[in-house]
XYZ file of C-alpha atoms in Angstrom:
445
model
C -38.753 -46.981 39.210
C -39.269 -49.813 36.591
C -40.865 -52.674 38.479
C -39.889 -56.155 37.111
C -42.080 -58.555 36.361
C -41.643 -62.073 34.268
C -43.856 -62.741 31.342
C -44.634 -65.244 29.277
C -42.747 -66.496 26.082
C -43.849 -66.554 22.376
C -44.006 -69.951 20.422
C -44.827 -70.703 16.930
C -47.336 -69.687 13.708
C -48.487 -71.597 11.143
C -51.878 -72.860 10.328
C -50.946 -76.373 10.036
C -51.423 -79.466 12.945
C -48.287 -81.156 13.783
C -48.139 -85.042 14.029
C -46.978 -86.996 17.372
C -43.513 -86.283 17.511
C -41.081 -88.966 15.827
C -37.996 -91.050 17.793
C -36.070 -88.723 16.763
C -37.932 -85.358 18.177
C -39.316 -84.347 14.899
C -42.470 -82.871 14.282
C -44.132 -83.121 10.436
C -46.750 -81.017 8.966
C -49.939 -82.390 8.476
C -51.943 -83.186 5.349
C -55.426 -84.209 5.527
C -55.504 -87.326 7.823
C -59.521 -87.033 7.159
C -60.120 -87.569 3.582
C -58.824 -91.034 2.547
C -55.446 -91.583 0.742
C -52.668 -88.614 2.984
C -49.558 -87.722 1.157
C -47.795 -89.433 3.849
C -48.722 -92.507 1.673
C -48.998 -95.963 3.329
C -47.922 -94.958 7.192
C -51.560 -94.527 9.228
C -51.897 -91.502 11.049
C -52.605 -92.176 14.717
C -56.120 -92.499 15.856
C -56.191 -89.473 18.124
C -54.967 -87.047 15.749
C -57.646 -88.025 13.085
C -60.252 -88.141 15.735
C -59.085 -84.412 16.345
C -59.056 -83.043 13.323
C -62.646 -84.550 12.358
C -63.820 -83.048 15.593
C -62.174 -79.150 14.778
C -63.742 -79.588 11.726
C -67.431 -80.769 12.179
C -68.328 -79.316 15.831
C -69.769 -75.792 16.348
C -67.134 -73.438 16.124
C -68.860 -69.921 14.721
C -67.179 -68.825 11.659
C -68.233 -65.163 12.489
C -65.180 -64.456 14.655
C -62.716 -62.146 13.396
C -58.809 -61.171 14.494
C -60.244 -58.322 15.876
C -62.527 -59.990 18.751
C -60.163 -62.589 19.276
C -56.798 -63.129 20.870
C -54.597 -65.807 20.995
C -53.140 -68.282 23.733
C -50.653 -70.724 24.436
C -51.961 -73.863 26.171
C -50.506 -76.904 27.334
C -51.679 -79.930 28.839
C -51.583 -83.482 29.794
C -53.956 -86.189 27.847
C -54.058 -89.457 28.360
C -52.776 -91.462 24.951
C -55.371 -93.700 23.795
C -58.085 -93.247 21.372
C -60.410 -90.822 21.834
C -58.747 -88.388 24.108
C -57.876 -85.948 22.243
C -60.910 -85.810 20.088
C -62.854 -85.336 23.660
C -60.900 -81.866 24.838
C -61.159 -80.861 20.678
C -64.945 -81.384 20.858
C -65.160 -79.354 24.695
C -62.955 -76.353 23.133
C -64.822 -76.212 20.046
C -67.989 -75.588 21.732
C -66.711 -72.315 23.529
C -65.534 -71.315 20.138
C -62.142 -72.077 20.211
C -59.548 -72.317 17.262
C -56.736 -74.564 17.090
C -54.298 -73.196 15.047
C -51.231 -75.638 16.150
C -50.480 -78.799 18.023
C -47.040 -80.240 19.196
C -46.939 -83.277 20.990
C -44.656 -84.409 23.777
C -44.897 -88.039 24.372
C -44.100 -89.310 27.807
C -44.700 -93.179 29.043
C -47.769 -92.292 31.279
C -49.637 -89.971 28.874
C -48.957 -87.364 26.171
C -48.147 -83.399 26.905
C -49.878 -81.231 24.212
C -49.308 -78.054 23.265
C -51.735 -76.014 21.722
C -51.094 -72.582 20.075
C -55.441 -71.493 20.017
C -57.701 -68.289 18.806
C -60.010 -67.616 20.951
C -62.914 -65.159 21.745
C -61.190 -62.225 22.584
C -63.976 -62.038 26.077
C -62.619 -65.536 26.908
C -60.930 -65.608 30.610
C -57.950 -67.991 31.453
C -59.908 -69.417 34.029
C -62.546 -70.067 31.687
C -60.361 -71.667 28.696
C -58.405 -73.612 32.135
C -61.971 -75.253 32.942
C -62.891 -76.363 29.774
C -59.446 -77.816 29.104
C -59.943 -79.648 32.528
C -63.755 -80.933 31.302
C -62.330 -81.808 28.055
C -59.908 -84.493 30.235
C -56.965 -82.632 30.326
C -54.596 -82.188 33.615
C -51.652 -80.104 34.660
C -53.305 -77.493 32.420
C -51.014 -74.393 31.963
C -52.129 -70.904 29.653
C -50.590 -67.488 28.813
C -51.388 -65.218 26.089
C -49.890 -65.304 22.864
C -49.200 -62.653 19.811
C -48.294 -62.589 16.375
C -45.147 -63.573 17.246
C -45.906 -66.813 17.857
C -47.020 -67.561 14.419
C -43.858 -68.555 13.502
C -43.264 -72.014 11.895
C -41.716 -73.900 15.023
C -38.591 -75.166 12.349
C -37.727 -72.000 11.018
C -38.276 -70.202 14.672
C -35.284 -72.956 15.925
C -32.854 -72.310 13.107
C -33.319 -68.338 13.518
C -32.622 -68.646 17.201
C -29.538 -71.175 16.365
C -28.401 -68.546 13.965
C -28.749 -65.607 17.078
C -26.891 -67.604 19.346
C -24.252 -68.272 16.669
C -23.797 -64.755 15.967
C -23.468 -63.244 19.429
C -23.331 -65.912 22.496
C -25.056 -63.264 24.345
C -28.225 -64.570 22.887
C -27.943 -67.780 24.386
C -29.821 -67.131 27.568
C -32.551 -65.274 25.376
C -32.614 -68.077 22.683
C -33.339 -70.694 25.449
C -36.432 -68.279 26.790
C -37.612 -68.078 22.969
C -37.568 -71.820 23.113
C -38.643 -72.888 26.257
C -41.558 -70.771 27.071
C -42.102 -68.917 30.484
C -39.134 -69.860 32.183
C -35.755 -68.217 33.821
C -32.515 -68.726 32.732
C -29.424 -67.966 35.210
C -25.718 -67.844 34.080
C -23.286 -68.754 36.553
C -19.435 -68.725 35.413
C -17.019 -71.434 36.237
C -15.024 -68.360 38.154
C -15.815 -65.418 39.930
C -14.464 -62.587 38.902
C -11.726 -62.971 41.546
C -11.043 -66.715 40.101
C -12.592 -68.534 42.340
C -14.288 -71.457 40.766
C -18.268 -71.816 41.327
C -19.980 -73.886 43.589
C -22.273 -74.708 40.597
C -21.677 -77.970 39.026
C -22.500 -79.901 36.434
C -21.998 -83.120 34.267
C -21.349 -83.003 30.790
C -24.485 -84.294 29.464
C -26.619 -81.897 31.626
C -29.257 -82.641 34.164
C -32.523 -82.327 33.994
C -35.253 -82.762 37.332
C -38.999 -81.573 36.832
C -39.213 -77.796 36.463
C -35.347 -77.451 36.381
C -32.650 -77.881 34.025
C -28.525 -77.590 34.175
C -26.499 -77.792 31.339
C -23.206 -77.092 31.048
C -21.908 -74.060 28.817
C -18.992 -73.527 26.597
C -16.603 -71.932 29.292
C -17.547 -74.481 32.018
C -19.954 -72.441 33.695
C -23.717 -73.797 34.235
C -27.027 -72.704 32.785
C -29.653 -72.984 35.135
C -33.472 -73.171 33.551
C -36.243 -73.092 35.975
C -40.174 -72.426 35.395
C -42.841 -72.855 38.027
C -45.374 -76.194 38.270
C -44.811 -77.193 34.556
C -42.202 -79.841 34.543
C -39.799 -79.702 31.330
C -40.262 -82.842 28.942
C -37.379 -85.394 27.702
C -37.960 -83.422 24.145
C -37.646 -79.977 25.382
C -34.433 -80.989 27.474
C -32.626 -82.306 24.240
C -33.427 -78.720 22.272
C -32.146 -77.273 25.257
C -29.036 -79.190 25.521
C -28.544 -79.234 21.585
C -28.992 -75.586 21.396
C -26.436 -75.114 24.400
C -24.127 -77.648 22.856
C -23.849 -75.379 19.478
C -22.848 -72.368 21.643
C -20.385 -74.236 23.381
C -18.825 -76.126 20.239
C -18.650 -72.419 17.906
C -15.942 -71.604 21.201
C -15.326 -67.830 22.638
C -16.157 -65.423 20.160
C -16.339 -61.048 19.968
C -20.098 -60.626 21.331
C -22.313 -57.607 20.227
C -20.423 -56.986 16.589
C -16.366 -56.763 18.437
C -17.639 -54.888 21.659
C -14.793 -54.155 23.797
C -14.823 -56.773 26.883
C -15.704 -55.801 30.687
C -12.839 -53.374 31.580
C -13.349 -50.724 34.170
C -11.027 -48.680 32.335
C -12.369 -46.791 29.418
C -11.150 -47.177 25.865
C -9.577 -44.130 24.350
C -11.442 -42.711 20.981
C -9.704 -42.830 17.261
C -8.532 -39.276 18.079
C -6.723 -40.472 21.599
C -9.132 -38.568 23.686
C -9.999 -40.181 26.849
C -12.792 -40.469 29.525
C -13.025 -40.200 33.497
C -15.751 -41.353 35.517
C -16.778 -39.453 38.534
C -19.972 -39.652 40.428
C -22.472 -36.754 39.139
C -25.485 -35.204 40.549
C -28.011 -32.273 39.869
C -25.760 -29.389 38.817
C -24.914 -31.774 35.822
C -28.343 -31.650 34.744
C -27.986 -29.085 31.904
C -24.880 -31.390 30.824
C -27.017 -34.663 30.964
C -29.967 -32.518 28.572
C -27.569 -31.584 26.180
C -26.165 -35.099 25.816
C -29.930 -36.719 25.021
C -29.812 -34.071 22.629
C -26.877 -35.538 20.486
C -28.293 -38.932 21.289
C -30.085 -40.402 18.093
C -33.709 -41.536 18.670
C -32.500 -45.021 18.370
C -30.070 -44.838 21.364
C -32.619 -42.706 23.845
C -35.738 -45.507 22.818
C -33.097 -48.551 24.174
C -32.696 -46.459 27.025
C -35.896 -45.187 28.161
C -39.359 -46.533 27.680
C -41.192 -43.628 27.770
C -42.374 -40.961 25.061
C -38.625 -39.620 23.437
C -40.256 -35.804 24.314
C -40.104 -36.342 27.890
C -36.784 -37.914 28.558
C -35.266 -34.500 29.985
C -38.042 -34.513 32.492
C -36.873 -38.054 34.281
C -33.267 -36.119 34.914
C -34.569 -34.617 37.880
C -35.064 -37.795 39.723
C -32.557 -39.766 38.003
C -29.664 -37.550 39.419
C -31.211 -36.853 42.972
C -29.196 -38.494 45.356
C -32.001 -39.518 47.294
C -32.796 -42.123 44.871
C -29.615 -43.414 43.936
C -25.938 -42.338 42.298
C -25.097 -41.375 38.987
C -21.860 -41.641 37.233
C -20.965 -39.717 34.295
C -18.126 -39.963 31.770
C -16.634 -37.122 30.708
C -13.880 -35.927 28.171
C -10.660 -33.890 28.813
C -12.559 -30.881 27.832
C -15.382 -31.424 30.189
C -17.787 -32.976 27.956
C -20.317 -35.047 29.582
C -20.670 -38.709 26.881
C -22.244 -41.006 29.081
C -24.293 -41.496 32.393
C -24.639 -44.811 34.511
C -27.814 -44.716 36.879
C -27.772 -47.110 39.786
C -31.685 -46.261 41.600
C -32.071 -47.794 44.652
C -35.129 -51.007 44.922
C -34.570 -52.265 48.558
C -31.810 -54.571 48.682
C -31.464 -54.576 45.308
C -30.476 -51.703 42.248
C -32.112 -51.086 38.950
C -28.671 -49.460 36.431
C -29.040 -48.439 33.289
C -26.821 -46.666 30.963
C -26.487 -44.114 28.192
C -23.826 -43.311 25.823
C -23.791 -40.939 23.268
C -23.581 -42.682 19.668
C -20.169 -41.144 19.138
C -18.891 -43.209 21.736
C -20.486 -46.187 21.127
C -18.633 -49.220 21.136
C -15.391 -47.843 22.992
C -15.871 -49.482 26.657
C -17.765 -46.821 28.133
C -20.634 -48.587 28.829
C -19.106 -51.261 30.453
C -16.661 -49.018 32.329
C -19.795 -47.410 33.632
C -21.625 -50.650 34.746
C -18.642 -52.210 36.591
C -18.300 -49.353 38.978
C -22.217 -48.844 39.219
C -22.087 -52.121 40.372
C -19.434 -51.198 42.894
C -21.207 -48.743 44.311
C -24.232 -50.993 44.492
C -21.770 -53.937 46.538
C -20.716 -50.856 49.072
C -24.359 -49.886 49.523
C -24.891 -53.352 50.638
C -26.803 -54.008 47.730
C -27.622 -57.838 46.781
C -28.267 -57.751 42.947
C -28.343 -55.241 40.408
C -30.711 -55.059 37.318
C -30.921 -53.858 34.027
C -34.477 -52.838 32.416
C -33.819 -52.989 28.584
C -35.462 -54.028 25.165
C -34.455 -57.472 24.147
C -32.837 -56.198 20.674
C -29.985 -53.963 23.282
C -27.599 -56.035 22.222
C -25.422 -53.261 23.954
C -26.474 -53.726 27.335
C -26.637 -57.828 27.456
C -23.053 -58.017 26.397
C -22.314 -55.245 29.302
C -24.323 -57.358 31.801
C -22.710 -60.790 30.392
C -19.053 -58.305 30.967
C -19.498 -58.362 34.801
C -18.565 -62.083 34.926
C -21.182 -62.231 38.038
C -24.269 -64.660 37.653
C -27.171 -63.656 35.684
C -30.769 -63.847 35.817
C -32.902 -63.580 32.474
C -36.562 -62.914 32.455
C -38.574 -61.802 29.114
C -41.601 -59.476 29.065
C -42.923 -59.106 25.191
C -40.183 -57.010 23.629
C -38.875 -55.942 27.891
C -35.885 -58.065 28.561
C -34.479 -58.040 33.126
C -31.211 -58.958 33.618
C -30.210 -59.507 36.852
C -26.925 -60.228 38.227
C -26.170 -61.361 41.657
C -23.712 -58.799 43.509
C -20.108 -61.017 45.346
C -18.048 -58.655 47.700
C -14.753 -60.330 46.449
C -15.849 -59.004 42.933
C -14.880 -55.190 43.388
C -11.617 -54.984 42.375
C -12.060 -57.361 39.841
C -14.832 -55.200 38.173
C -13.119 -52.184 39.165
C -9.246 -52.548 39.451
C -9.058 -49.492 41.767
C -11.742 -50.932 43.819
C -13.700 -47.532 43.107
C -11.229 -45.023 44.100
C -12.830 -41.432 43.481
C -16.735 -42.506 43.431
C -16.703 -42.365 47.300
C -15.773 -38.777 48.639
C -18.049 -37.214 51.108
C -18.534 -34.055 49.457
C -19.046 -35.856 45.401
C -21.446 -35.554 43.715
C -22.500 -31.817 44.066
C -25.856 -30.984 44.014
């Protein structure tokens, strides 16, 4: 079974330094602070920055280095603001070869947060780059890798995620990851399911304390942003909140390109053919091969992560009792179009889905995932997850369907959505509170 795991965030490219950040939360891009007369004309650029960028410039860095034996990190830290300290850590990290290829500043009243996007000798360990960021004067020091990705000019990276979360508001929670960092972002709904309103509450200008945030979302539910040790700044707070604010003020609109919304009933097709859901198990193996077979290779890759030539060989597992239930949806003539996989993890459930592309877009999916998650609640079952890749649109908007809280953690291109399982939810996510997945004698096998 998958195993989850949380993983750290991309950030931005360009070559360029930033400048200390402006009242208003601005960053601008650099000219040469080094050689006399800037095309910033008259306004000085602050001492710190010019000390840095004489220091990148002059100390020891090899020039021998290429992208192939080096790899680049995301590093953040906490210098105190006076002259000089800055051009100190530049001068330590320039000695073990290290590149900076970006700088954003946070200003606080006690010091300055900086956050470096660096290349760096590809043998370099975190624990080595964390020591010399500590020699160099910095504290709270905080490192993950980084990839191409995050070579992406910070502007243009904000209004490309403004433009995702305008187009689908199931992008929000992944828009604030993007943003943020290494961080988790949890969705809870103003109502259950049931209509009972949340115990989650929040003021309209959002609240933000250390390593957590709350900010209120468009439907009066709360979006909860957490990350370990590294407290959020006043700067990244007011992206947050302005990026939330645009979801909220764009109102309740069709996610994932006019997906149906959560039903438990599925949609009938174009030629008024419809689909029943009954709980499945090994004898439907030869049905389940033949469906990845009139799957594209586009809908099998969102579903599983392995090689596309070995996808009939997980069916033996995936429909084994002993490791879970499986739902399939099935025509009037008997034709298997989609299967819902709820594998057991402890007290919790991994589900994932697969429809074929015929049916795409016609509520089977979601169908599917509201009674997995049934079956999950009556199998005492805590919280149910979804395994995905961040572009399955698909299965975010199904997730987002439940209603139930959500969980978002990012993994490169490996999105987990968890959502946290409420008895009184059943019959809301299934209107016939699961009538016909529960038999003794279903599924045959």
């Amino acid at each position: 079974m998958t195993q989850r795991q949380s993983k750290p965030a991309l950030t931005s490219q360009t070559r360029s330094v930033r400048d200390h950040e402006t009242p208003t939360g601005q960053s601008g891009s650099m000219s040469d602070p080094t050689s006399g007369t800037s095309a910033r004309g008259p306004h000085p650029w602050p001492r710190r920055i010019t000390d840095f960028l004489h220091l990148s410039r002059t100390a020891g860095a090899s020039d021998t280095d290429t992208a192939d034996d080096t790899s680049l990190w995301r590093m953040r830290t906490t210098v105190k603001d006076r002259p000089g300290s800055l051009a100190t850590l530049c001068a330590v990290l320039a000695k073990c070869r290290i590149d900076i290829l970006t700088l954003h500043t946070h200003p606080l009243a006690s010091g300055t947060v900086d956050e470096f996007l660096l290349r760096a000798p590809a043998s370099l360990l975190s624990e080595d780059l964390l020591a010399a960021v500590r020699r160099g004067g910095g504290t709270d020091v905080w490192a993950e890798r980084a990839d191409a990705h995050d070579l992406v000019d910070a502007p243009a990276r904000a209004i490309a995620l403004a433009t995702c979360t305008a187009l689908d508001p199931a992008e929000l929670p992944l828009a604030l990851r993007s943003l943020l960092g290494r961080c988790s972002v949890r969705s809870v709904p103003a109502y259950s399911p049931t209509g009972v309103p949340s115990a989650e509450t929040v003021p309209a200008e959002g609240t933000l304390n250390g390593t957590s945030m709350r900010l209120r979302d468009g439907t009066g539910g709360t979006v909860i942003v957490e990350r370990p040790s590294l407290p959020f700044t006043p700067s990244e707070f007011a992206r947050a909140r302005a990026l939330v604010a645009l979801d909220a003020s764009l109102g309740p609109r069709q996610p994932y390109e006019g997906a149906p919304a959560a039903s438990s009933a599925p949609a009938a097709s174009s030629n008024g053919q419809e689909v029943t859901i009954r709980r499945v198990g090994t004898a439907a193996h030869a049905a389940a091969a033949a469906l990845h077979g009139r799957c594209s290779d586009q809908t099998l890759r969102m579903r599983y992560h392995g090689p596309l030539g070995d996808v009939d060989k997980y069916l033996g597992h995936l429909l084994d009792p002993r490791f879970g239930r499986t739902l399939g949806a099935y025509t009037a003539s008997g034709r298997l179009v989609g299967l819902g996989h709820l594998l057991w993890d402890g007290d919790e459930a991994e589900v994932a889905l697969l429809v074929e592309d015929a049916w795409h877009r016609r509520g089977i999916g979601t169908a599917l995932l509201g009674r997995l998650a049934v079956l999950a609640v009556r199998e005492g079952c805590t919280n149910v997850y979804a395994v995905t890749r961040r572009t399955n649109k698909a299965m975010v908007a199904a997730m987002r369907g439940l209603g139930l809280p959500l969980d978002h953690q990012v993994e490169d291109a490996t999105l987990v959505i968890t959502a946290t399982l409420d008895h009184d939810a059943i019959h809301a996510l299934a209107p016939d509170g699961g009538a016909g997945l529960f038999e003794a004698g279903a599924p045959e096998h």
